[in-house]
XYZ file of C-alpha atoms in Angstrom:
237
model
C -8.434 -42.967 92.187
C -9.224 -45.199 95.516
C -11.777 -47.193 93.237
C -9.180 -48.284 90.962
C -11.667 -50.080 88.486
C -14.698 -48.214 88.750
C -16.227 -51.540 87.642
C -14.402 -52.288 85.001
C -11.612 -54.902 84.498
C -8.214 -53.937 84.312
C -6.181 -55.528 81.591
C -2.260 -55.218 82.742
C 0.301 -55.752 79.516
C 3.554 -56.475 80.513
C 6.394 -56.491 77.846
C 9.587 -58.917 77.793
C 12.385 -56.885 77.550
C 14.507 -59.377 75.787
C 11.803 -60.276 73.179
C 9.721 -57.058 71.731
C 7.195 -59.607 70.237
C 6.379 -61.545 73.874
C 3.573 -59.943 76.214
C 2.230 -61.360 78.913
C -1.649 -59.945 79.417
C -3.286 -60.374 83.059
C -6.953 -59.543 84.106
C -6.961 -57.714 87.432
C -10.553 -57.454 88.956
C -12.149 -54.840 91.444
C -10.051 -56.509 94.178
C -6.521 -55.721 92.755
C -6.358 -59.450 92.310
C -4.895 -61.327 89.059
C -7.339 -63.445 87.950
C -6.254 -64.555 84.238
C -3.386 -64.696 82.381
C -2.854 -65.157 78.719
C 1.049 -65.605 76.934
C 1.439 -64.245 73.247
C 3.980 -64.001 70.896
C 2.524 -61.011 68.650
C 4.147 -61.911 65.349
C 1.011 -63.567 63.524
C -2.342 -62.360 63.230
C -4.038 -65.133 64.836
C -2.044 -64.020 68.075
C -3.344 -60.479 67.365
C -6.804 -61.702 67.142
C -6.499 -64.121 70.095
C -5.598 -61.080 72.076
C -8.787 -59.098 70.852
C -10.864 -61.489 71.732
C -9.263 -62.010 75.261
C -10.041 -58.528 76.506
C -13.004 -57.913 74.512
C -15.044 -61.083 76.120
C -14.566 -58.540 79.160
C -17.295 -55.748 77.630
C -15.999 -52.822 80.113
C -12.249 -52.801 80.661
C -9.184 -50.510 81.118
C -5.680 -51.063 79.562
C -2.888 -50.466 82.190
C 0.798 -51.492 81.813
C 4.160 -51.124 83.876
C 5.116 -47.961 81.900
C 4.131 -46.071 78.589
C 6.664 -47.036 76.279
C 5.925 -50.739 76.959
C 2.658 -49.887 76.276
C 3.281 -48.252 73.340
C 5.587 -51.165 71.861
C 1.944 -53.705 72.551
C 0.372 -50.976 69.843
C 3.113 -50.508 67.470
C 3.055 -54.478 67.398
C -0.672 -54.909 67.101
C -0.862 -52.178 64.434
C 1.212 -54.739 62.378
C -2.087 -56.540 61.730
C -4.400 -53.602 61.911
C -6.393 -54.536 58.322
C -7.293 -57.873 60.281
C -8.463 -56.068 63.553
C -11.817 -54.560 64.304
C -11.493 -50.448 63.726
C -12.948 -49.921 67.236
C -10.623 -52.324 68.785
C -7.637 -49.722 67.694
C -9.638 -46.463 68.994
C -9.872 -48.575 72.402
C -6.195 -48.945 72.393
C -5.718 -44.969 72.777
C -8.651 -44.279 74.935
C -8.829 -47.008 77.536
C -4.898 -46.696 78.468
C -4.217 -45.673 82.528
C -0.537 -45.150 82.910
C -1.531 -45.892 86.668
C 1.959 -45.471 87.711
C 2.296 -42.162 86.227
C -0.986 -41.237 88.560
C 0.223 -42.578 91.541
C 3.453 -40.902 91.614
C 1.746 -37.491 90.926
C -0.994 -38.331 93.545
C 1.546 -38.825 96.223
C 3.638 -35.818 94.728
C 6.942 -38.114 94.257
C 10.016 -37.165 92.198
C 8.941 -38.052 88.748
C 11.900 -40.877 88.049
C 10.125 -42.421 91.398
C 9.947 -46.357 90.187
C 8.146 -49.625 91.532
C 10.675 -50.694 93.763
C 11.073 -47.018 94.993
C 7.429 -46.710 95.052
C 6.953 -50.216 96.617
C 9.374 -49.369 99.617
C 7.548 -45.945 100.720
C 4.733 -48.108 101.598
C 7.227 -50.296 103.334
C 6.586 -53.394 100.924
C 9.222 -55.976 100.099
C 9.578 -55.794 96.210
C 8.939 -59.467 95.358
C 11.273 -60.780 92.398
C 10.108 -63.511 89.860
C 12.124 -65.060 87.700
C 10.364 -63.700 84.587
C 11.169 -59.813 85.008
C 8.373 -58.308 83.142
C 6.160 -60.562 85.191
C 7.606 -59.666 88.385
C 7.064 -55.818 87.610
C 3.552 -56.765 86.499
C 3.099 -58.410 90.118
C 4.728 -55.399 91.643
C 2.556 -52.991 90.215
C -0.899 -54.604 91.147
C 0.866 -54.506 94.591
C 1.399 -50.995 94.745
C -2.046 -50.545 93.355
C -3.596 -52.434 96.093
C -1.561 -50.461 99.064
C -2.694 -47.026 97.463
C -6.168 -48.131 97.454
C -6.572 -50.153 100.429
C -3.602 -48.982 102.854
C -5.227 -45.399 103.274
C -3.160 -44.815 106.312
C -0.123 -44.937 104.564
C -1.278 -43.195 101.798
C -2.677 -40.296 103.536
C 0.584 -40.511 105.922
C 2.778 -39.619 102.625
C 0.412 -36.879 100.973
C 0.604 -35.383 104.695
C 4.205 -35.668 105.706
C 5.375 -35.703 102.286
C 7.920 -38.319 100.574
C 11.248 -37.252 102.157
C 9.821 -37.661 105.602
C 8.273 -40.903 105.189
C 11.286 -42.166 102.857
C 13.548 -40.985 105.649
C 11.671 -42.921 108.302
C 11.741 -45.692 106.215
C 15.249 -45.598 105.855
C 16.282 -45.683 109.577
C 14.311 -48.590 109.997
C 16.971 -50.552 107.926
C 20.020 -52.358 109.006
C 23.700 -51.240 108.234
C 23.821 -54.207 105.893
C 20.523 -53.410 103.833
C 21.641 -49.650 103.312
C 24.813 -50.833 102.544
C 23.302 -53.300 99.910
C 21.218 -50.614 98.114
C 24.803 -48.567 97.213
C 26.376 -52.480 96.152
C 23.335 -52.903 93.974
C 24.002 -49.521 91.743
C 27.746 -50.362 91.458
C 28.859 -48.091 94.318
C 32.068 -48.953 96.286
C 31.709 -47.363 100.078
C 34.557 -46.098 102.149
C 34.082 -44.451 105.582
C 36.551 -43.046 108.560
C 36.198 -41.401 112.025
C 36.222 -37.686 111.905
C 35.540 -34.870 114.575
C 32.645 -32.904 113.704
C 31.943 -30.217 115.352
C 33.855 -31.200 118.461
C 32.016 -34.469 118.090
C 33.063 -38.141 117.066
C 31.265 -38.728 113.476
C 31.538 -40.792 110.192
C 32.470 -39.886 107.061
C 31.108 -41.840 104.019
C 32.456 -41.545 100.410
C 30.156 -43.471 97.688
C 32.513 -43.710 94.371
C 30.984 -44.869 91.243
C 33.498 -44.186 88.171
C 33.608 -40.656 87.970
C 30.789 -40.071 90.213
C 31.057 -39.711 94.058
C 28.745 -38.452 97.030
C 30.434 -38.040 100.656
C 28.540 -37.110 103.477
C 28.703 -37.171 107.534
C 26.895 -38.881 109.861
C 26.975 -39.081 113.771
C 27.494 -42.958 113.136
C 27.766 -44.787 110.197
C 23.926 -45.995 109.687
C 23.252 -42.230 110.029
C 25.126 -41.663 107.040
C 24.261 -44.031 105.017
C 20.740 -43.125 105.503
C 22.018 -39.872 104.160
C 23.668 -41.582 101.146
C 20.333 -43.775 100.708
C 18.040 -40.473 100.415
C 20.250 -39.284 98.072
C 20.163 -41.990 95.836
C 16.766 -42.441 95.718
C 15.691 -38.690 95.216
C 18.437 -37.905 92.743
C 17.241 -38.075 89.191
C 19.275 -40.895 86.988
């Protein structure tokens, strides 16, 4: 896994969530760098043939995507032109796909629902956004792949300590404002009040969202917010 490309070009396929025919394809070299980009709308056979030519000129390649669902949408779009596209290419669509994000989740023993943003945070990296969301996710996937492959200290740390320990270490470095923002971004409102726990002053924090609520107590507000963030990140949605 650490040798991610095995000498092959990776072709990253990203789907525009607002248009199921619009794809951005990116070629990724062995250094996990994006070296070429193709924007295409798969509504005509000419576009499909352009995709085939653009991919196959690499010779040895593997196909990756931000998630399996996006990749299957790409395959279905290409299947519209099955009579036009070489049969060998269709076989390659199935045999050369690699769900790299799921493999990283598996190898790090993360909860299966972990997304790109959570995996990026685990490596202590900022999730870099782009005006076009599917392009942003594609860039972030390559960032994650590079971190897994080249930040061997963090990768080893996650595998040895476990995801929850490393996640807590990351959250403890966050400010109250940053921790609160995580809950607000998910639509939660926050209420806190001082309480006495085991004879000591503490803070009770309640996160509320429609019918959902989470209650925790910390020695101070920061500790309570860390516990809330742990809950929000680790729980399966």
